[in-house]
Amino acid sequence: MTRAATTEALAVGFADAPAEARPWVNWRWQTLEVSLLTAQLERLRREAGGPVVVASSANGRRSSAGEAGRFGSPEWLAAFRDIARVAAEIEQPLWVEVPDFHAEALRSALMGERGQFRARVLRFDDWETRPGKWRKRRITDPLLLGLASPLSERGHLNLSHALDVTQALQRFEVPGGLKASLAYRVLAFTVETCEWADCLVREATEAYLGAVLEPLLQAAGDWFGESVKGVFIPAPAILPPGAAADAIPWPPALTEAFGEQCEYALIPQLPALSVDTGVAHTRVRRDYWETVSRLYAEHFLLPLRDWCHANGVQVGFLPPRDADSRKLIRACADPAVVHRLS
């Protein structure tokens, strides 16, 4: 093709671009009146011509239609079915932005009947004791590891001579083996359970799929994959809402997955996740976050992607809106690992 012909083809393409190349439009429903929604959709088709994303009242947005306008309500699903049909008739591609995994409306449905899918996080606490004076502290959450590390004259940790005081802390006792002439820094690693579902637990993802995507499929029927081209799923933050700033994820499958991937046990290396233990702490932290990222991909992203593809629609994952780019790995896993697995 000559340069002139290429230029002409580009000009024609820009003048009459295909729908997928035109600007996308977010369509936030403020009514469930099908006639009004139909008129809005037809206008979007005429004036924009690109894919339309049904945002509705998902992810905390309010609708003037009240509770009926909430994403997934029977009234909303009935209106969505009619709009999917209209979109097919006028050849208007639709996408749908579904609620966030951590949406308040989904909280109880995703945690399981007995709360067995609640998120767990690892907390680190430390305190110092004076020579000959053991300082007790009541620990209420499950304790994974407790260490008493002697302090040097300059206050530096000496983990190579640390004592395992896990049982003493659990029993609220003074541990044996302490030297009266030394001050100690006590390190305690506990597991805290949150009142939110854990996106690193596959069963919670399956509950999310059943609560959000299955009703969408049933409502759209044969138009799912035809006029409804895809869904946007907000990728949930790994840490649930309200988790402490110093907390890190601790899902049930973590220690086993870590051992299989790294071939060494994680729990004895817990200090490396919180304090500088020398060269080794870099490797432990890297292995830990790679394991968490793998669980995030395998237990959340990939099951949803596979379900969407099996039902004929595309899927896009949206990063958390308030995630600081410098803290992206803590927010929604390591992008490099996720990309490699997907």
XYZ file of N, CA and C in Angstrom, residues 120-122 144 191 198 200-201 238 248-267 270 273 284-296 299:
135
model
N -8.022 -12.576 57.054
C -7.097 -12.628 58.187
C -5.844 -11.834 57.822
N -5.331 -11.101 58.788
C -4.122 -10.311 58.563
C -3.114 -10.601 59.665
N -1.845 -10.437 59.321
C -0.761 -10.636 60.279
C -0.426 -9.302 60.928
N 1.280 -16.659 66.379
C 2.055 -17.546 65.519
C 3.473 -17.738 66.023
N -2.386 -13.232 64.465
C -3.324 -13.232 63.336
C -4.637 -12.601 63.795
N -12.372 -12.368 52.328
C -10.980 -12.386 51.880
C -10.926 -12.739 50.402
N -8.438 -13.448 48.804
C -7.399 -14.461 48.591
C -7.922 -15.869 48.884
N -9.207 -15.965 49.206
C -9.856 -17.259 49.460
C -10.772 -17.560 48.280
N -5.998 -5.975 48.501
C -5.714 -7.221 49.206
C -6.095 -7.100 50.676
N -0.468 -7.091 57.189
C -0.235 -7.693 55.885
C -1.116 -8.937 55.774
N -1.470 -9.346 54.542
C -2.414 -10.460 54.378
C -1.874 -11.772 54.952
N -2.804 -12.564 55.514
C -2.438 -13.876 56.045
C -3.584 -14.865 55.770
N -3.843 -15.186 54.498
C -4.936 -16.110 54.177
C -4.602 -17.532 54.607
N -5.606 -18.399 54.752
C -5.367 -19.762 55.236
C -4.389 -20.559 54.377
N -4.385 -20.314 53.068
C -3.538 -21.115 52.177
C -2.109 -20.589 52.065
N -1.788 -19.515 52.791
C -0.505 -18.847 52.569
C 0.701 -19.708 52.925
N 0.735 -20.272 54.134
C 1.949 -20.981 54.558
C 2.224 -22.193 53.679
N 1.167 -22.910 53.295
C 1.369 -24.074 52.426
C 1.849 -23.649 51.048
N 1.217 -22.610 50.478
C 1.634 -22.129 49.160
C 3.057 -21.592 49.196
N 3.410 -20.916 50.284
C 4.769 -20.385 50.430
C 5.783 -21.517 50.466
N 5.497 -22.560 51.263
C 6.421 -23.682 51.360
C 6.608 -24.398 50.042
N 5.519 -24.571 49.284
C 5.624 -25.241 47.992
C 6.433 -24.422 46.999
N 6.284 -23.103 47.052
C 6.959 -22.246 46.081
C 8.412 -21.974 46.458
N 8.675 -21.822 47.761
C 9.997 -21.348 48.189
C 10.841 -22.429 48.843
N 10.225 -23.542 49.227
C 10.945 -24.684 49.798
C 11.620 -24.361 51.126
N 11.068 -23.414 51.861
C 11.460 -23.206 53.253
C 10.240 -22.676 53.991
N 10.210 -22.859 55.293
C 9.032 -22.497 56.082
C 8.989 -20.990 56.333
N 7.791 -20.433 56.294
C 7.638 -18.991 56.462
C 7.621 -18.565 57.923
N 6.924 -19.299 58.792
C 6.716 -18.827 60.164
C 8.023 -18.558 60.906
N 9.292 -15.003 60.132
C 8.397 -13.856 60.273
C 9.100 -12.553 60.650
N 9.810 -10.061 57.898
C 8.751 -9.266 57.287
C 8.541 -7.927 57.982
N 13.106 -13.021 51.926
C 11.850 -13.455 52.540
C 10.707 -12.538 52.125
N 10.939 -11.233 52.138
C 9.882 -10.305 51.752
C 9.495 -10.486 50.284
N 10.495 -10.662 49.429
C 10.202 -10.882 48.017
C 9.379 -12.156 47.837
N 9.777 -13.242 48.495
C 9.054 -14.513 48.372
C 7.643 -14.401 48.941
N 7.507 -13.666 50.053
C 6.185 -13.503 50.661
C 5.239 -12.792 49.707
N 5.652 -11.632 49.164
C 4.756 -10.867 48.306
C 4.509 -11.569 46.982
N 5.463 -12.343 46.508
C 5.219 -13.112 45.286
C 4.176 -14.194 45.550
N 4.237 -14.819 46.725
C 3.236 -15.837 47.067
C 1.860 -15.214 47.199
N 1.755 -14.071 47.872
C 0.475 -13.376 48.014
C -0.072 -12.993 46.637
N 0.793 -12.489 45.771
C 0.358 -12.096 44.429
C -0.133 -13.300 43.637
N 0.532 -14.435 43.821
C 0.101 -15.653 43.139
C -1.289 -16.080 43.631
N -1.517 -16.023 44.946
C -2.830 -16.371 45.479
C -3.901 -15.397 44.969
N -3.551 -14.126 44.873
C -4.490 -13.110 44.376
C -4.913 -13.432 42.943
N -6.735 -17.203 42.990
C -7.969 -17.342 43.757
C -8.992 -16.252 43.467
